[in-house]
PDB file of C-alpha atoms in Angstrom:
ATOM      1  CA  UNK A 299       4.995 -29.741  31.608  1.00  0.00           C
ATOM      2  CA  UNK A 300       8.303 -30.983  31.417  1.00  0.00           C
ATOM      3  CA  UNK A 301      11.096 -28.823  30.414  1.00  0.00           C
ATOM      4  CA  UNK A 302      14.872 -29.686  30.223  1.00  0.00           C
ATOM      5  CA  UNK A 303      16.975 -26.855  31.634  1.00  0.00           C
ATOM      6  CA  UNK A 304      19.962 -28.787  32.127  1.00  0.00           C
ATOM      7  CA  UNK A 305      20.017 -30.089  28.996  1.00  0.00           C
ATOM      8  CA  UNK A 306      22.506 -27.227  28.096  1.00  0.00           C
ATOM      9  CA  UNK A 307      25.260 -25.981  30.477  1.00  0.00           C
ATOM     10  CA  UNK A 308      24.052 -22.338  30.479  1.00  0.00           C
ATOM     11  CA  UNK A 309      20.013 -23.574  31.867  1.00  0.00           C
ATOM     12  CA  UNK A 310      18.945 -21.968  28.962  1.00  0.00           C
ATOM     13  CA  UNK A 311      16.032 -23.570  26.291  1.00  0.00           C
ATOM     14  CA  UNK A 312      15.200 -22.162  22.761  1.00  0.00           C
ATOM     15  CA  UNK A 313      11.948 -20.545  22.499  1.00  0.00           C
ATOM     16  CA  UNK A 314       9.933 -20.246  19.016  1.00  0.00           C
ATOM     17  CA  UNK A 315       7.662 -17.285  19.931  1.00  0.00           C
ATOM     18  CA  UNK A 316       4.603 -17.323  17.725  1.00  0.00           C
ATOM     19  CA  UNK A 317       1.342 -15.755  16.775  1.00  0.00           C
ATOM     20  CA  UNK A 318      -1.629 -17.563  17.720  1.00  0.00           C
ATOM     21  CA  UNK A 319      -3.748 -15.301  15.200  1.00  0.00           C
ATOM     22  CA  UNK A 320      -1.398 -15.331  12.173  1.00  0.00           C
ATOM     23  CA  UNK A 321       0.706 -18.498  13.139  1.00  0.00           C
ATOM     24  CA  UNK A 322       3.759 -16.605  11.704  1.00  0.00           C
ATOM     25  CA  UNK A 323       7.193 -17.258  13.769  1.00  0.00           C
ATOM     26  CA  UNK A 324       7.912 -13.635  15.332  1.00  0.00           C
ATOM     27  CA  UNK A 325      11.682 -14.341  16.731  1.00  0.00           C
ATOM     28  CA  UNK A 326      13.462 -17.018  18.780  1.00  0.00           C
ATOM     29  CA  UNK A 327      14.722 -16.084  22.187  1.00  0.00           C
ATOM     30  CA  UNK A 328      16.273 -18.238  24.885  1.00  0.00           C
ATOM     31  CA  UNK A 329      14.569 -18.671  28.180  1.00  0.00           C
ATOM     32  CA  UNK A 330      16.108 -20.469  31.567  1.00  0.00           C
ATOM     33  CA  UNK A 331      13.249 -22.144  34.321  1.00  0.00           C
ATOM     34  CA  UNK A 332      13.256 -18.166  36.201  1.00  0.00           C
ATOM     35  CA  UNK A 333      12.225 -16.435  32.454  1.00  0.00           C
ATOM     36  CA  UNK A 334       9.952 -19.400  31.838  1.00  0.00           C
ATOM     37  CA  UNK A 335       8.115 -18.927  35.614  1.00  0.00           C
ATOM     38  CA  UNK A 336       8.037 -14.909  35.177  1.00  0.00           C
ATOM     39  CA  UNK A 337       6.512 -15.311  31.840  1.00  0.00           C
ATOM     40  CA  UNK A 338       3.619 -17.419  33.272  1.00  0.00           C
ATOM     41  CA  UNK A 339       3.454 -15.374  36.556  1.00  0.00           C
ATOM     42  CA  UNK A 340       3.086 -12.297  34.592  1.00  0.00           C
ATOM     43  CA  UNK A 341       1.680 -13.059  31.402  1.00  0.00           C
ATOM     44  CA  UNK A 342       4.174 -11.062  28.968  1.00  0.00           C
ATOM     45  CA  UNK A 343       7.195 -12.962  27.730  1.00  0.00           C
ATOM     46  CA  UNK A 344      10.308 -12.740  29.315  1.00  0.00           C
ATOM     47  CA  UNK A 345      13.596 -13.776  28.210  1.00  0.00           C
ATOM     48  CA  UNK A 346      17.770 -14.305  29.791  1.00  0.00           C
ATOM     49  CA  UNK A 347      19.139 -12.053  27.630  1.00  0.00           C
ATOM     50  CA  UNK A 348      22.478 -13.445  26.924  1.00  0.00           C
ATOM     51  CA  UNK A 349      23.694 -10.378  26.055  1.00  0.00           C
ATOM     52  CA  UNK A 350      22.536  -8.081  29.254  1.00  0.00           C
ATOM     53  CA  UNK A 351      22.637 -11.246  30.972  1.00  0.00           C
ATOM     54  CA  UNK A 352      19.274 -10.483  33.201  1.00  0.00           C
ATOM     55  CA  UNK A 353      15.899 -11.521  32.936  1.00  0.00           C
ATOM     56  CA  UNK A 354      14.283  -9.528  29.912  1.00  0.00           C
ATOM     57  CA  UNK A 355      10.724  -9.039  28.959  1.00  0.00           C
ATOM     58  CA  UNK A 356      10.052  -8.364  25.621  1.00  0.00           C
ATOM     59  CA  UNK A 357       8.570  -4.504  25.624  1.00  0.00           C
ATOM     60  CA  UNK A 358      10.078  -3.360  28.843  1.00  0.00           C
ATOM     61  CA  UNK A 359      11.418  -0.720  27.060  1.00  0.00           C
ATOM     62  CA  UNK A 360       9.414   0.137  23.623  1.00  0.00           C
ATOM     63  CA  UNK A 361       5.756  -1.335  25.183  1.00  0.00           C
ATOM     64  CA  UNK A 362       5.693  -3.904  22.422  1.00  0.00           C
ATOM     65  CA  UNK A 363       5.034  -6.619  24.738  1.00  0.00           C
ATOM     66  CA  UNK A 364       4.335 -10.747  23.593  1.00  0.00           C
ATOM     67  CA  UNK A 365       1.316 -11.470  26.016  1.00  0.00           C
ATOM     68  CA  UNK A 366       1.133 -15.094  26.530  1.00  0.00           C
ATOM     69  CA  UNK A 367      -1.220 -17.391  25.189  1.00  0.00           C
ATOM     70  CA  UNK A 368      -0.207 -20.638  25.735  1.00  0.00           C
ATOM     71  CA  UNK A 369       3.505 -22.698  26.081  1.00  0.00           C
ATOM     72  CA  UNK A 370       4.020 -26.216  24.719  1.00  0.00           C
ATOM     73  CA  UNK A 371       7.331 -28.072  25.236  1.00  0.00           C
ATOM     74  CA  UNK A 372       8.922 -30.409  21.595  1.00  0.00           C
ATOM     75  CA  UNK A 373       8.630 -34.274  22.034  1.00  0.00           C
ATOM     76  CA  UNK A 374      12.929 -33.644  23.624  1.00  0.00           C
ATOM     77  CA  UNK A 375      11.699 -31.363  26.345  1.00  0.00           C
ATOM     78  CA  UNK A 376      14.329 -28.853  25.134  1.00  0.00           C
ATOM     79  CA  UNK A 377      12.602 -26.052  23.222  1.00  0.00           C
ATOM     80  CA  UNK A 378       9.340 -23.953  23.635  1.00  0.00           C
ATOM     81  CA  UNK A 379       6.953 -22.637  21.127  1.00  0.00           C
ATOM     82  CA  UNK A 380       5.672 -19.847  22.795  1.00  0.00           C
ATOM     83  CA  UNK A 381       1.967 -18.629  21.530  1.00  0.00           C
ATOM     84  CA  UNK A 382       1.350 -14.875  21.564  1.00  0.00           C
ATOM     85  CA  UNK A 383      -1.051 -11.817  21.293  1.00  0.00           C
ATOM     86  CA  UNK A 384       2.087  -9.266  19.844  1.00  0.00           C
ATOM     87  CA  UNK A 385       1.724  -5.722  20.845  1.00  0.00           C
ATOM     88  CA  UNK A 386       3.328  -3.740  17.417  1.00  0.00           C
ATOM     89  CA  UNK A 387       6.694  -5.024  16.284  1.00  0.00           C
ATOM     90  CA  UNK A 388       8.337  -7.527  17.749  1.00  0.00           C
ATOM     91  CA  UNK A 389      11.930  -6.890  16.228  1.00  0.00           C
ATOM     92  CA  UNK A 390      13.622  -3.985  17.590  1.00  0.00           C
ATOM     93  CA  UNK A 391      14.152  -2.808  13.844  1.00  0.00           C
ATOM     94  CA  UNK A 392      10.724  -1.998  14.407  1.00  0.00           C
ATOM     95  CA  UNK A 393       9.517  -4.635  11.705  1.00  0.00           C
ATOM     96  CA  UNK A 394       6.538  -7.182  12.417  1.00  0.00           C
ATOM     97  CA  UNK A 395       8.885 -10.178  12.649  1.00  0.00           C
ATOM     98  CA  UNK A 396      12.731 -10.705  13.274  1.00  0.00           C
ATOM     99  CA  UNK A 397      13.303 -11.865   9.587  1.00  0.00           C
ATOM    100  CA  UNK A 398      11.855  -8.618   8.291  1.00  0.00           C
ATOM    101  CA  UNK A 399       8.237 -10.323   6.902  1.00  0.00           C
ATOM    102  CA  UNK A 400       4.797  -8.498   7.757  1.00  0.00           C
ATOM    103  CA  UNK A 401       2.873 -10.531  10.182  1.00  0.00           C
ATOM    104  CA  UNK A 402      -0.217 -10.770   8.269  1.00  0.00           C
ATOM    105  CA  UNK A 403      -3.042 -14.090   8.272  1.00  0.00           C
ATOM    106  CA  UNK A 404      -2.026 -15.955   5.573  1.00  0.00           C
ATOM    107  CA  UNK A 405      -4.195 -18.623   3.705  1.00  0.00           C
ATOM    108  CA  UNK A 406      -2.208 -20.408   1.768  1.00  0.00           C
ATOM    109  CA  UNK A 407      -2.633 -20.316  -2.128  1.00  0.00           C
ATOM    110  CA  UNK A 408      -6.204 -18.314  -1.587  1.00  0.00           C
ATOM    111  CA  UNK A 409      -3.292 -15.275  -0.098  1.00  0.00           C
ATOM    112  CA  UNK A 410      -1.757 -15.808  -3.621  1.00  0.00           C
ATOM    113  CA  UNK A 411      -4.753 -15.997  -5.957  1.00  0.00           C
ATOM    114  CA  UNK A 412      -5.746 -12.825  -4.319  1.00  0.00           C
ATOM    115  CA  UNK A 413      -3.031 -10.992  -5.102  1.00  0.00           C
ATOM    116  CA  UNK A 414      -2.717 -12.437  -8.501  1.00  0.00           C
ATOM    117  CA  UNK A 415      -6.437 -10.907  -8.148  1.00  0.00           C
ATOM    118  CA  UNK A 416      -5.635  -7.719  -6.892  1.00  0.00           C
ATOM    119  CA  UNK A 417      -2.450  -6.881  -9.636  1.00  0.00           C
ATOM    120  CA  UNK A 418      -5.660  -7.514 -12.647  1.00  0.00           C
ATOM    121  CA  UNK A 419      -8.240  -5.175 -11.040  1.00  0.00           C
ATOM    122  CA  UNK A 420      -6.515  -2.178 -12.833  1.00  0.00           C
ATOM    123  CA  UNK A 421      -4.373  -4.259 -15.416  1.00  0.00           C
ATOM    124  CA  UNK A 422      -5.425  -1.829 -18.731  1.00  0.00           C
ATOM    125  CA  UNK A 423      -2.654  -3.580 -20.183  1.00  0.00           C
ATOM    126  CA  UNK A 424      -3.839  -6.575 -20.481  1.00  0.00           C
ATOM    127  CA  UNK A 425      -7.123  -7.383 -22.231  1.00  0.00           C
ATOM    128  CA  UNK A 426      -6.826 -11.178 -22.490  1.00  0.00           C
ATOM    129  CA  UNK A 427      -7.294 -11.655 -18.609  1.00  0.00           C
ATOM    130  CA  UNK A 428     -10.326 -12.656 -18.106  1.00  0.00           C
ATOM    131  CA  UNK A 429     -10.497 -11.654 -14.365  1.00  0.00           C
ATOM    132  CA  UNK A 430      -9.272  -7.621 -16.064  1.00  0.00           C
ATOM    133  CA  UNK A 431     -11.680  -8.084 -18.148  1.00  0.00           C
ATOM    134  CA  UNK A 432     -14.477  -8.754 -15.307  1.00  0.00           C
ATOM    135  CA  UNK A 433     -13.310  -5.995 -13.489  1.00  0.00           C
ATOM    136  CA  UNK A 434     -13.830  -3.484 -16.515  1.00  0.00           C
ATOM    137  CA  UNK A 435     -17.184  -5.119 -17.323  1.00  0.00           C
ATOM    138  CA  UNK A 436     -18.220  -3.858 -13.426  1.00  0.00           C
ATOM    139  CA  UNK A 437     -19.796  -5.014 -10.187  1.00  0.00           C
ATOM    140  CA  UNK A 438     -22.912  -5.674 -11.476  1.00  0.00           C
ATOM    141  CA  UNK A 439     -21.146  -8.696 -13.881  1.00  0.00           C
ATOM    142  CA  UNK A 440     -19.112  -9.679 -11.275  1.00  0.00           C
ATOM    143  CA  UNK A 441     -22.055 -10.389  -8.546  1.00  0.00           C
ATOM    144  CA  UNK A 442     -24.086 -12.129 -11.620  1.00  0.00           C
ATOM    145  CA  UNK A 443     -21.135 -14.369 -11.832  1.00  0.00           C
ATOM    146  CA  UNK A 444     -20.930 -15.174  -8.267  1.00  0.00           C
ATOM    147  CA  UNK A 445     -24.656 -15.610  -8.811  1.00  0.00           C
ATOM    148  CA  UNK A 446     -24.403 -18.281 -11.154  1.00  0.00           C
ATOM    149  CA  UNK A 447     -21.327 -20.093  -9.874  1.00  0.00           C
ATOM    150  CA  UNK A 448     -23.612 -20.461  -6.987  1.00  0.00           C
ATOM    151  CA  UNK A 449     -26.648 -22.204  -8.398  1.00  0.00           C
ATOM    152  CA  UNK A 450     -24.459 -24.069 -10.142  1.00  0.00           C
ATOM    153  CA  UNK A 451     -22.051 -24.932  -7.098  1.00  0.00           C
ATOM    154  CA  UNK A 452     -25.745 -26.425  -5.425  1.00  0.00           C
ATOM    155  CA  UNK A 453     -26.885 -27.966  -8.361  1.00  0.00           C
ATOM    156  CA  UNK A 454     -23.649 -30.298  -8.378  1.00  0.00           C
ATOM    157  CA  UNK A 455     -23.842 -30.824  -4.616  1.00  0.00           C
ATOM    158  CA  UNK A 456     -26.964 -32.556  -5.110  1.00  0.00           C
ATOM    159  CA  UNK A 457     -25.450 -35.448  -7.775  1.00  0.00           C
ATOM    160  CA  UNK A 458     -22.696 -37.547  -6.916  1.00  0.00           C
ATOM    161  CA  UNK A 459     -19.913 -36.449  -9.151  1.00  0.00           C
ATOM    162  CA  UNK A 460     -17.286 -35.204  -7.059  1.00  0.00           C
ATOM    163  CA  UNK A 461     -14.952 -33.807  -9.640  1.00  0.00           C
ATOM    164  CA  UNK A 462     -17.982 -31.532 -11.268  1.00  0.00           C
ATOM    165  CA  UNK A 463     -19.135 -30.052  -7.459  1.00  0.00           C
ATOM    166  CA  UNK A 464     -15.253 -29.693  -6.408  1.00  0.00           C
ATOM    167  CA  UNK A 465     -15.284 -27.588  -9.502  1.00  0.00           C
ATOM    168  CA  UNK A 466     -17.742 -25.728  -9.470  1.00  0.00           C
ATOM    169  CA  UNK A 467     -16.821 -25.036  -5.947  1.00  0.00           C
ATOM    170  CA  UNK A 468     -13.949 -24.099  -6.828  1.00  0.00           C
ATOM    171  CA  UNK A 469     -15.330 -21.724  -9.474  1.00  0.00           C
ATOM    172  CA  UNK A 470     -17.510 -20.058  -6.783  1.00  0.00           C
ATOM    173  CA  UNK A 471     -14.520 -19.494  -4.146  1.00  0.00           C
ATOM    174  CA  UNK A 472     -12.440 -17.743  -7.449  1.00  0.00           C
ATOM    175  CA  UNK A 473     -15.509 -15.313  -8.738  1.00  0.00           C
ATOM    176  CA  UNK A 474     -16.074 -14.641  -4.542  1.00  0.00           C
ATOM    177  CA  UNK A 475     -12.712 -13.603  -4.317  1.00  0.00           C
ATOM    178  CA  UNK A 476     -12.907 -11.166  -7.572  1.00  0.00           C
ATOM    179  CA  UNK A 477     -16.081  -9.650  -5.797  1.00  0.00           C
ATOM    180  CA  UNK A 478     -14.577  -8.846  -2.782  1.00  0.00           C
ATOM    181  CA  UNK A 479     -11.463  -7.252  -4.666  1.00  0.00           C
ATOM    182  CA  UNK A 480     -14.117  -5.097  -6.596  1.00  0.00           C
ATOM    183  CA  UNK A 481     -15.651  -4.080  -3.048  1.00  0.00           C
ATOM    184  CA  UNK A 482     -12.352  -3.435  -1.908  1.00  0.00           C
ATOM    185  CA  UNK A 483     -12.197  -5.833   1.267  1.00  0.00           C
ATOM    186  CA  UNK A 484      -9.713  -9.456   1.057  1.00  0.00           C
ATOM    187  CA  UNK A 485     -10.570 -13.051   2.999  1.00  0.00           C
ATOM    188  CA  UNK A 486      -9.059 -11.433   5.850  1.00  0.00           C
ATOM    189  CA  UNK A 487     -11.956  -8.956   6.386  1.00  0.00           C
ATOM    190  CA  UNK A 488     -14.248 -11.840   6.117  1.00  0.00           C
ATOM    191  CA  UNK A 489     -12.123 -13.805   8.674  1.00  0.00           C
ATOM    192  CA  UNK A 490     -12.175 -11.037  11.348  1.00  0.00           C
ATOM    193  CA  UNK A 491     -15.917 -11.019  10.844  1.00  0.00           C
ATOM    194  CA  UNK A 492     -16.461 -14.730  11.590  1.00  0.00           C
ATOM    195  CA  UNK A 493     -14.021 -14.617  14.160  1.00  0.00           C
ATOM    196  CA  UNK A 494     -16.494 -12.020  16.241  1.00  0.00           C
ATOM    197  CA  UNK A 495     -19.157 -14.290  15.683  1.00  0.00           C
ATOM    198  CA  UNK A 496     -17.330 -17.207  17.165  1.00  0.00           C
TER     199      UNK A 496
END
């Protein structure tokens, strides 16, 4: 690996520390060729601190150490994103991330139709939603559904109209979600238990 320290005057490169799990950007911190070489001696990212202006390793004082997972180096040579296994926060507010946000997996617009999911499972208020209206009818409707979106989900894989099986698919992933809401676990729970097989 090839990293420009002298691109800069002070030997110091930018480092994007991430979480392999999440993918979520934790904080940036600066690292010269020592911090770089400590952090792949020791396994725990270490920093120059500009500001104590030492070697620092992230959780030498509060234990909430980055343990390495892997380094890669841009297409300049002049900034690291730095893959992690966080120990608790990594800001020293004590928050997940440096910007305040809650380093949770994210799945894109299946992490918003969940919530969206979540806010109707006690919505009395409103008794035009049809997923409120699922949730009041029980778990029993809402497996039959899941059920049925199923069959139907197979029955469409086995013709050749796309549109109808990517709907129906899509109808299948929607009702799943609403059933694990009503069982009280998310895609995440799912996730972890995949990942265990793996």
């Amino acid at each position: 690996m090839q990293i420009d320290f002298n691109k800069n005057s002070d030997g110091l490169v930018p480092a994007i520390i991430q979480d392999s799990t999440t993918k979520n950007v934790l904080m940036l911190g600066y690292m010269n060729q020592e911090a770089f070489e400590k952090t792949q001696e020791t396994k725990k990212v270490t920093f120059y601190s500009r500001t104590k202006q030492r070697l620092w390793t992230k959780g030498e004082e509060s234990g909430n150490f980055l343990y390495l997972v892997d380094i890669e180096v841009d297409c300049d040579n002049d900034t690291l994103l730095v893959k992690v296994n966080p120990v608790g926060p990594t800001c020293h507010k004590g928050t997940d991330t440096c910007w305040a946000e809650e380093n949770v997996q994210g799945y894109g617009f299946l992490s918003t139709l969940e919530e969206v999911i979540a806010s109707r499972k006690n919505d009395q208020e409103n008794p035009d939603s049809y997923v409120a209206s699922l949730f009041r009818k029980g778990i029993n409707k809402i497996a039959q559904k899941v059920g049925e979106e199923a069959v139907e989900t197979v029955i469409e894989a086995k013709d050749d109209n796309e549109e109808l099986f990517l709907n129906e698919s899509a109808d299948l992933l929607f009702h799943y979600l609403i059933l694990l809401q009503a069982k009280g676990y998310t895609l995440n729970d799912i996730a972890k238990v995949l990942e265990k097989r793996h």
